[in-house]
Amino acid sequence: KTFYFAASVTTITMLVVGGARSVLGAVVGTLAVATVNELLRNLEEGASVLGLFSTGETPGLAAIGLGLILLVTMVVLPDGLSGGREAGEIGGLRRRLRPGLLPPSTAATPERARPLPGPGSAASLRAEGISLAFSGLQVLKGLELQLHPGEALGLIGPNGAGKTTLVNVLSGFQVPDSGGVLLDGVEVTGSSPERLARAGLGRTFQAALPFAGLTVVESVAVGAMGVGIGRRRAVEVAAEVLGRLRLGDQAQSPAGLQPPGNQRLLGIARALATGPRYLLLDEPAAGLNDEECGELVAILRGVIEDFGCAILLIEHDMNVVMDLCSRVQVLDDGETVAVGSPEDVQADPAVVEAYLGTSYAAGAHA
């Protein structure tokens, strides 16, 4: 029933002064503003300075002081005292990326822990009998999937079919109610996304998710650092990946100002910087025009050849799916409708009815 306006302004001032884009900023801002606020509140009640002179009561001094601090910070330090940096983490990366300031490597790049293939098992990413329900709604129903090294597998189906949920299970963001996930023959069901990334499983999301306050190369380096690669080596990996994805000339540009096509590639580059053997892409062509989609297909073919990783592709643009993928798996209502070559899937009556529609089928065979 009561809205504490003064407390709200103080909280906002803490975030602005410290830097709202980092935990360090929140801590620094809280300490700084709380200290100044207490001093000003004491002065409001009157105070004596070294016994030489005293001030009378000055109501509102704390509010005026915080207001001035807020205005000055917004003008002089828009990113706050922390500059949006975290202690000992990405904060030092911006300085190190400036020409001539790359520090010498202080330690060897740690090896990423990868599970060893099980005895007699073929290398692949497999989902076996995956079932998952949300509040009684059965989203996945005993799904089977197998992604082989070096192939591109398309995963298509209507909205709500369970495609993204399946990818979430494969990448550790959801734990299935039943069934299992095997990575090169090793049971990894329920493993954390961090562990799976270190084991060679990378993914992107439907949203581009750029680090708006970082440069393109910094944003990609975050992916490499996330799997234990040191900062200097992470920058080198990021630069190499960007070069292969035709983004090398944008390395020092702000990640948040890239056009939609580049932001999609930036998400793929960040995933590739983790060194995956299996790459799960969730609608990478969303929002792209026909020309950009054609370029994306060419780049993804290069990813398979140059990086040696398999691709599981969720996509609604059927031209992208059919041009890139050697196999297509169709989901509907949490179940597999069909699996096969693009040509066989396009001709399957069940797929036409559930997803493609008769108009698309007629055009495909025209």
Tab-separated table of C-alpha atoms in Angstrom:
chain	number	residue	atom	x	y	z
A	1	LYS	CA	0.000	0.000	0.000
A	2	THR	CA	2.963	2.285	0.474
A	3	PHE	CA	5.368	3.237	-2.304
A	4	TYR	CA	8.792	4.128	-0.930
A	5	PHE	CA	9.866	6.729	-3.465
A	6	ALA	CA	13.062	7.724	-1.630
A	7	ALA	CA	14.204	4.107	-1.302
A	8	SER	CA	13.513	3.484	-5.012
A	9	VAL	CA	15.564	6.525	-6.053
A	10	THR	CA	18.406	5.450	-3.761
A	11	THR	CA	18.423	1.938	-5.254
A	12	ILE	CA	18.495	3.298	-8.818
A	13	THR	CA	21.293	5.689	-7.862
A	14	MET	CA	23.329	2.764	-6.500
A	15	LEU	CA	22.994	0.892	-9.790
A	16	VAL	CA	23.807	3.907	-11.954
A	17	VAL	CA	26.779	5.004	-9.849
A	18	GLY	CA	28.282	1.512	-9.632
A	19	GLY	CA	27.376	0.333	-13.130
A	20	ALA	CA	24.177	-1.597	-13.812
A	21	ARG	CA	25.770	-4.101	-16.213
A	22	SER	CA	27.853	-5.975	-13.639
A	23	VAL	CA	27.618	-7.523	-10.197
A	24	LEU	CA	30.780	-5.649	-9.228
A	25	GLY	CA	29.045	-2.396	-10.163
A	26	ALA	CA	26.072	-3.210	-7.943
A	27	VAL	CA	28.377	-3.863	-4.990
A	28	VAL	CA	30.543	-0.769	-5.547
A	29	GLY	CA	27.500	1.431	-6.082
A	30	THR	CA	25.806	0.162	-2.933
A	31	LEU	CA	28.882	0.823	-0.783
A	32	ALA	CA	29.577	4.258	-2.263
A	33	VAL	CA	26.010	5.599	-2.214
A	34	ALA	CA	25.195	4.140	1.207
A	35	THR	CA	28.298	5.798	2.691
A	36	VAL	CA	27.595	9.208	1.129
A	37	ASN	CA	23.907	8.992	1.999
A	38	GLU	CA	24.656	8.363	5.688
A	39	LEU	CA	27.112	11.268	5.807
A	40	LEU	CA	24.598	13.646	4.243
A	41	ARG	CA	21.821	12.485	6.560
A	42	ASN	CA	24.032	13.245	9.543
A	43	LEU	CA	24.726	16.708	8.144
A	44	GLU	CA	20.978	17.302	7.795
A	45	GLU	CA	20.678	17.175	11.595
A	46	GLY	CA	23.517	19.624	12.071
A	47	ALA	CA	27.189	18.841	12.582
A	48	SER	CA	30.412	20.351	13.870
A	49	VAL	CA	33.542	20.218	11.715
A	50	LEU	CA	36.739	19.934	13.834
A	51	GLY	CA	35.162	22.261	16.360
A	52	LEU	CA	35.838	25.227	14.075
A	53	PHE	CA	32.387	25.746	12.675
A	54	SER	CA	29.054	24.022	12.757
A	55	THR	CA	26.140	23.696	10.415
A	56	GLY	CA	22.535	24.051	11.325
A	57	GLU	CA	19.788	21.673	10.345
A	58	THR	CA	19.520	21.367	6.558
A	59	PRO	CA	16.531	19.161	5.669
A	60	GLY	CA	16.650	17.566	2.201
A	61	LEU	CA	20.442	17.663	1.921
A	62	ALA	CA	20.688	13.900	1.378
A	63	ALA	CA	18.081	13.941	-1.409
A	64	ILE	CA	19.786	16.891	-3.130
A	65	GLY	CA	23.197	15.258	-2.788
A	66	LEU	CA	22.030	11.932	-4.251
A	67	GLY	CA	20.318	13.745	-7.102
A	68	LEU	CA	23.511	15.602	-7.985
A	69	ILE	CA	25.562	12.404	-7.749
A	70	LEU	CA	23.089	10.648	-10.064
A	71	LEU	CA	23.207	13.447	-12.659
A	72	VAL	CA	27.004	13.773	-12.608
A	73	THR	CA	27.482	10.020	-12.961
A	74	MET	CA	25.089	9.804	-15.916
A	75	VAL	CA	26.997	12.573	-17.706
A	76	VAL	CA	30.599	11.752	-16.802
A	77	LEU	CA	30.532	7.968	-16.193
A	78	PRO	CA	27.555	6.484	-18.074
A	79	ASP	CA	28.824	2.947	-17.363
A	80	GLY	CA	29.350	3.710	-13.669
A	81	LEU	CA	32.435	3.383	-11.493
A	82	SER	CA	32.955	-0.241	-12.592
A	83	GLY	CA	32.665	0.566	-16.295
A	84	GLY	CA	30.396	-2.473	-16.603
A	85	ARG	CA	33.276	-4.784	-15.713
A	86	GLU	CA	33.446	-7.754	-13.378
A	87	ALA	CA	36.324	-8.224	-10.959
A	88	GLY	CA	39.033	-10.336	-12.585
A	89	GLU	CA	36.850	-11.416	-15.458
A	90	ILE	CA	35.804	-9.767	-18.734
A	91	GLY	CA	36.701	-6.329	-17.408
A	92	GLY	CA	40.365	-6.698	-18.226
A	93	LEU	CA	39.663	-8.114	-21.670
A	94	ARG	CA	38.831	-4.768	-23.301
A	95	ARG	CA	42.201	-3.268	-22.362
A	96	ARG	CA	44.039	-6.379	-23.472
A	97	LEU	CA	42.436	-6.297	-26.894
A	98	ARG	CA	43.831	-2.877	-27.791
A	99	PRO	CA	46.644	-3.053	-30.357
A	100	GLY	CA	50.007	-3.733	-28.777
A	101	LEU	CA	48.602	-4.465	-25.338
A	102	LEU	CA	48.054	-8.206	-25.557
A	103	PRO	CA	49.841	-9.660	-22.512
A	104	PRO	CA	52.195	-12.618	-22.771
A	105	SER	CA	50.574	-15.929	-21.988
A	106	THR	CA	51.083	-16.830	-18.348
A	107	ALA	CA	49.818	-20.363	-18.468
A	108	ALA	CA	49.206	-23.098	-20.966
A	109	THR	CA	45.683	-23.454	-22.269
A	110	PRO	CA	43.916	-26.047	-20.135
A	111	GLU	CA	42.719	-29.144	-21.876
A	112	ARG	CA	38.952	-29.384	-22.074
A	113	ALA	CA	37.602	-32.494	-20.436
A	114	ARG	CA	35.816	-34.658	-22.986
A	115	PRO	CA	34.139	-37.994	-22.305
A	116	LEU	CA	35.746	-40.962	-23.957
A	117	PRO	CA	33.635	-43.065	-26.310
A	118	GLY	CA	32.226	-46.178	-24.708
A	119	PRO	CA	33.535	-49.595	-25.680
A	120	GLY	CA	32.464	-50.528	-29.174
A	121	SER	CA	30.182	-47.510	-29.555
A	122	ALA	CA	30.044	-45.403	-32.690
A	123	ALA	CA	30.622	-41.661	-32.320
A	124	SER	CA	27.288	-39.847	-32.365
A	125	LEU	CA	24.884	-37.712	-30.371
A	126	ARG	CA	21.838	-39.807	-29.511
A	127	ALA	CA	18.512	-39.272	-27.817
A	128	GLU	CA	16.882	-42.514	-26.705
A	129	GLY	CA	13.237	-42.606	-25.678
A	130	ILE	CA	13.111	-38.991	-24.470
A	131	SER	CA	9.843	-38.077	-22.752
A	132	LEU	CA	9.082	-34.825	-20.960
A	133	ALA	CA	5.912	-33.217	-19.600
A	134	PHE	CA	5.220	-29.719	-18.253
A	135	SER	CA	2.378	-29.494	-15.706
A	136	GLY	CA	0.740	-32.579	-17.164
A	137	LEU	CA	1.193	-31.502	-20.801
A	138	GLN	CA	3.232	-34.155	-22.609
A	139	VAL	CA	5.698	-32.241	-24.804
A	140	LEU	CA	8.011	-35.088	-25.834
A	141	LYS	CA	6.828	-38.678	-26.223
A	142	GLY	CA	9.588	-41.287	-26.414
A	143	LEU	CA	11.609	-39.412	-29.027
A	144	GLU	CA	14.602	-41.000	-30.725
A	145	LEU	CA	17.286	-39.010	-32.573
A	146	GLN	CA	20.799	-39.710	-33.793
A	147	LEU	CA	23.257	-37.139	-35.138
A	148	HIS	CA	26.323	-38.574	-36.865
A	149	PRO	CA	29.700	-36.821	-37.121
A	150	GLY	CA	30.031	-34.621	-40.186
A	151	GLU	CA	26.346	-34.566	-41.128
A	152	ALA	CA	23.660	-31.901	-41.088
A	153	LEU	CA	20.359	-33.153	-39.675
A	154	GLY	CA	17.300	-30.947	-40.097
A	155	LEU	CA	14.706	-30.941	-37.301
A	156	ILE	CA	11.423	-29.509	-38.564
A	157	GLY	CA	7.781	-29.410	-37.547
A	158	PRO	CA	4.978	-27.022	-36.599
A	159	ASN	CA	5.236	-24.641	-33.655
A	160	GLY	CA	4.782	-26.552	-30.409
A	161	ALA	CA	6.017	-29.818	-31.889
A	162	GLY	CA	8.796	-30.068	-29.266
A	163	LYS	CA	11.845	-29.146	-31.357
A	164	THR	CA	13.394	-26.563	-29.022
A	165	THR	CA	12.462	-28.651	-25.976
A	166	LEU	CA	14.373	-31.588	-27.451
A	167	VAL	CA	17.411	-29.376	-28.059
A	168	ASN	CA	17.126	-28.119	-24.471
A	169	VAL	CA	17.255	-31.725	-23.263
A	170	LEU	CA	20.215	-32.568	-25.499
A	171	SER	CA	22.159	-29.509	-24.323
A	172	GLY	CA	21.449	-29.923	-20.597
A	173	PHE	CA	18.925	-27.119	-20.103
A	174	GLN	CA	16.101	-29.577	-19.335
A	175	VAL	CA	16.163	-32.983	-17.649
A	176	PRO	CA	13.830	-35.538	-19.273
A	177	ASP	CA	11.266	-37.489	-17.296
A	178	SER	CA	12.478	-40.658	-18.981
A	179	GLY	CA	14.964	-41.707	-21.639
A	180	GLY	CA	18.590	-40.763	-22.017
A	181	VAL	CA	21.149	-38.717	-23.956
A	182	LEU	CA	24.401	-40.305	-25.099
A	183	LEU	CA	27.399	-38.342	-26.336
A	184	ASP	CA	29.828	-40.614	-28.192
A	185	GLY	CA	28.459	-43.552	-26.257
A	186	VAL	CA	28.704	-41.892	-22.842
A	187	GLU	CA	25.557	-41.305	-20.781
A	188	VAL	CA	25.239	-37.546	-20.221
A	189	THR	CA	21.545	-37.254	-19.304
A	190	GLY	CA	21.048	-34.433	-16.831
A	191	SER	CA	24.598	-33.088	-17.216
A	192	SER	CA	24.938	-29.317	-16.898
A	193	PRO	CA	25.214	-27.168	-20.038
A	194	GLU	CA	28.725	-26.134	-18.917
A	195	ARG	CA	29.903	-29.743	-18.701
A	196	LEU	CA	28.363	-30.596	-22.070
A	197	ALA	CA	29.991	-27.542	-23.673
A	198	ARG	CA	33.371	-28.727	-22.395
A	199	ALA	CA	32.557	-32.199	-23.713
A	200	GLY	CA	32.046	-30.911	-27.256
A	201	LEU	CA	28.361	-29.960	-27.485
A	202	GLY	CA	27.622	-26.383	-28.567
A	203	ARG	CA	24.319	-24.647	-29.244
A	204	THR	CA	22.728	-21.355	-30.221
A	205	PHE	CA	19.339	-19.904	-29.287
A	206	GLN	CA	16.432	-18.426	-31.205
A	207	ALA	CA	17.430	-14.941	-30.035
A	208	ALA	CA	20.795	-13.659	-31.265
A	209	LEU	CA	21.851	-12.670	-27.700
A	210	PRO	CA	24.875	-10.456	-28.463
A	211	PHE	CA	26.847	-8.909	-25.616
A	212	ALA	CA	25.848	-5.383	-26.589
A	213	GLY	CA	28.587	-3.714	-24.524
A	214	LEU	CA	31.419	-5.805	-25.990
A	215	THR	CA	33.094	-5.819	-29.367
A	216	VAL	CA	32.479	-8.675	-31.789
A	217	VAL	CA	35.765	-10.414	-30.980
A	218	GLU	CA	35.205	-10.006	-27.235
A	219	SER	CA	31.728	-11.494	-27.537
A	220	VAL	CA	33.116	-14.575	-29.303
A	221	ALA	CA	36.040	-14.843	-26.864
A	222	VAL	CA	33.492	-15.195	-24.042
A	223	GLY	CA	32.501	-18.565	-25.521
A	224	ALA	CA	36.076	-19.831	-25.526
A	225	MET	CA	36.705	-18.568	-21.993
A	226	GLY	CA	33.530	-20.324	-20.861
A	227	VAL	CA	35.110	-23.727	-21.521
A	228	GLY	CA	38.331	-22.925	-19.676
A	229	ILE	CA	40.500	-21.359	-22.391
A	230	GLY	CA	42.799	-18.580	-21.141
A	231	ARG	CA	42.166	-14.993	-22.208
A	232	ARG	CA	44.998	-14.606	-24.678
A	233	ARG	CA	44.253	-17.900	-26.393
A	234	ALA	CA	40.496	-17.125	-26.313
A	235	VAL	CA	41.110	-13.952	-28.324
A	236	GLU	CA	43.161	-15.922	-30.853
A	237	VAL	CA	40.424	-18.560	-31.156
A	238	ALA	CA	37.780	-15.843	-31.560
A	239	ALA	CA	39.766	-14.110	-34.309
A	240	GLU	CA	40.226	-17.394	-36.180
A	241	VAL	CA	36.527	-18.290	-35.963
A	242	LEU	CA	35.461	-14.818	-37.102
A	243	GLY	CA	37.793	-15.043	-40.079
A	244	ARG	CA	36.267	-18.351	-41.169
A	245	LEU	CA	32.741	-16.953	-40.821
A	246	ARG	CA	33.627	-13.859	-42.889
A	247	LEU	CA	33.321	-11.506	-39.919
A	248	GLY	CA	36.990	-10.712	-39.447
A	249	ASP	CA	36.592	-7.112	-40.613
A	250	GLN	CA	33.964	-6.539	-37.882
A	251	ALA	CA	36.121	-7.829	-35.011
A	252	GLN	CA	36.498	-4.475	-33.249
A	253	SER	CA	32.950	-3.247	-33.961
A	254	PRO	CA	30.327	-3.164	-31.176
A	255	ALA	CA	28.475	-6.485	-31.073
A	256	GLY	CA	25.149	-4.807	-30.319
A	257	LEU	CA	25.275	-2.660	-33.469
A	258	GLN	CA	25.699	-5.524	-35.953
A	259	PRO	CA	22.910	-6.131	-38.514
A	260	PRO	CA	20.606	-9.134	-37.918
A	261	GLY	CA	22.526	-11.440	-40.258
A	262	ASN	CA	25.829	-10.741	-38.529
A	263	GLN	CA	24.266	-11.138	-35.096
A	264	ARG	CA	23.075	-14.603	-36.081
A	265	LEU	CA	26.581	-15.476	-37.260
A	266	LEU	CA	27.984	-13.999	-34.064
A	267	GLY	CA	25.949	-16.476	-32.006
A	268	ILE	CA	27.239	-19.332	-34.166
A	269	ALA	CA	30.805	-18.033	-33.838
A	270	ARG	CA	30.529	-17.912	-30.049
A	271	ALA	CA	29.343	-21.543	-30.027
A	272	LEU	CA	32.147	-22.580	-32.412
A	273	ALA	CA	34.717	-20.929	-30.133
A	274	THR	CA	33.980	-23.671	-27.583
A	275	GLY	CA	35.352	-26.250	-30.033
A	276	PRO	CA	32.204	-28.377	-30.464
A	277	ARG	CA	31.937	-31.699	-32.269
A	278	TYR	CA	28.157	-31.343	-32.331
A	279	LEU	CA	26.513	-27.973	-32.977
A	280	LEU	CA	22.800	-27.427	-32.287
A	281	LEU	CA	21.342	-24.417	-34.124
A	282	ASP	CA	17.904	-23.087	-33.190
A	283	GLU	CA	16.413	-21.141	-36.138
A	284	PRO	CA	19.611	-19.398	-37.316
A	285	ALA	CA	17.865	-18.057	-40.449
A	286	ALA	CA	15.041	-16.305	-38.567
A	287	GLY	CA	14.611	-12.765	-39.873
A	288	LEU	CA	17.052	-13.169	-42.774
A	289	ASN	CA	16.213	-12.415	-46.415
A	290	ASP	CA	16.757	-14.885	-49.272
A	291	GLU	CA	20.258	-13.618	-50.056
A	292	GLU	CA	21.333	-13.809	-46.430
A	293	CYS	CA	19.852	-17.314	-46.155
A	294	GLY	CA	21.910	-18.409	-49.149
A	295	GLU	CA	25.055	-17.013	-47.541
A	296	LEU	CA	24.160	-18.754	-44.275
A	297	VAL	CA	23.878	-22.134	-46.008
A	298	ALA	CA	27.295	-21.656	-47.629
A	299	ILE	CA	28.822	-20.691	-44.283
A	300	LEU	CA	27.267	-23.685	-42.497
A	301	ARG	CA	28.632	-26.026	-45.154
A	302	GLY	CA	32.029	-24.520	-44.454
A	303	VAL	CA	31.485	-25.081	-40.719
A	304	ILE	CA	30.953	-28.795	-41.317
A	305	GLU	CA	34.014	-29.039	-43.553
A	306	ASP	CA	36.418	-26.677	-41.753
A	307	PHE	CA	35.466	-27.288	-38.122
A	308	GLY	CA	34.591	-30.951	-38.537
A	309	CYS	CA	31.417	-30.764	-36.449
A	310	ALA	CA	27.963	-32.141	-37.069
A	311	ILE	CA	24.967	-29.787	-37.171
A	312	LEU	CA	21.461	-30.300	-35.829
A	313	LEU	CA	19.372	-27.573	-37.451
A	314	ILE	CA	15.957	-26.364	-36.279
A	315	GLU	CA	14.580	-24.182	-39.038
A	316	HIS	CA	11.270	-23.127	-40.603
A	317	ASP	CA	12.833	-21.924	-43.865
A	318	MET	CA	12.526	-25.107	-45.889
A	319	ASN	CA	14.924	-23.874	-48.581
A	320	VAL	CA	17.685	-23.662	-45.961
A	321	VAL	CA	16.847	-27.120	-44.612
A	322	MET	CA	16.672	-28.786	-47.999
A	323	ASP	CA	19.855	-27.128	-49.293
A	324	LEU	CA	21.975	-27.954	-46.255
A	325	CYS	CA	20.742	-31.148	-44.653
A	326	SER	CA	21.416	-34.700	-45.805
A	327	ARG	CA	18.708	-36.037	-43.458
A	328	VAL	CA	15.524	-34.497	-42.080
A	329	GLN	CA	13.523	-35.523	-39.017
A	330	VAL	CA	9.965	-34.243	-38.697
A	331	LEU	CA	8.265	-33.803	-35.306
A	332	ASP	CA	4.612	-33.243	-34.546
A	333	ASP	CA	3.013	-33.171	-31.107
A	334	GLY	CA	6.177	-34.486	-29.460
A	335	GLU	CA	6.571	-37.495	-31.735
A	336	THR	CA	8.578	-38.316	-34.858
A	337	VAL	CA	6.460	-38.269	-38.008
A	338	ALA	CA	9.202	-39.131	-40.485
A	339	VAL	CA	12.977	-39.418	-40.901
A	340	GLY	CA	14.773	-39.567	-44.211
A	341	SER	CA	16.349	-37.658	-47.058
A	342	PRO	CA	14.947	-34.218	-47.894
A	343	GLU	CA	13.346	-35.597	-51.037
A	344	ASP	CA	11.652	-38.486	-49.220
A	345	VAL	CA	10.401	-36.232	-46.437
A	346	GLN	CA	8.901	-33.725	-48.891
A	347	ALA	CA	6.961	-36.542	-50.570
A	348	ASP	CA	5.694	-38.125	-47.329
A	349	PRO	CA	1.894	-37.590	-47.063
A	350	ALA	CA	2.065	-37.484	-43.234
A	351	VAL	CA	4.633	-34.654	-43.377
A	352	VAL	CA	2.601	-32.739	-45.947
A	353	GLU	CA	-0.488	-32.984	-43.766
A	354	ALA	CA	1.241	-32.175	-40.459
A	355	TYR	CA	3.601	-29.421	-41.566
A	356	LEU	CA	4.422	-28.623	-45.200
A	357	GLY	CA	0.907	-28.277	-46.558
A	358	THR	CA	-0.361	-29.214	-50.016
A	359	SER	CA	0.708	-25.912	-51.608
A	360	TYR	CA	4.341	-26.443	-50.635
A	361	ALA	CA	4.271	-30.062	-51.789
A	362	ALA	CA	2.814	-29.038	-55.148
A	363	GLY	CA	5.530	-26.393	-55.589
A	364	ALA	CA	8.281	-28.827	-54.622
A	365	HIS	CA	7.244	-31.276	-57.302
A	366	ALA	CA	6.499	-28.691	-59.977
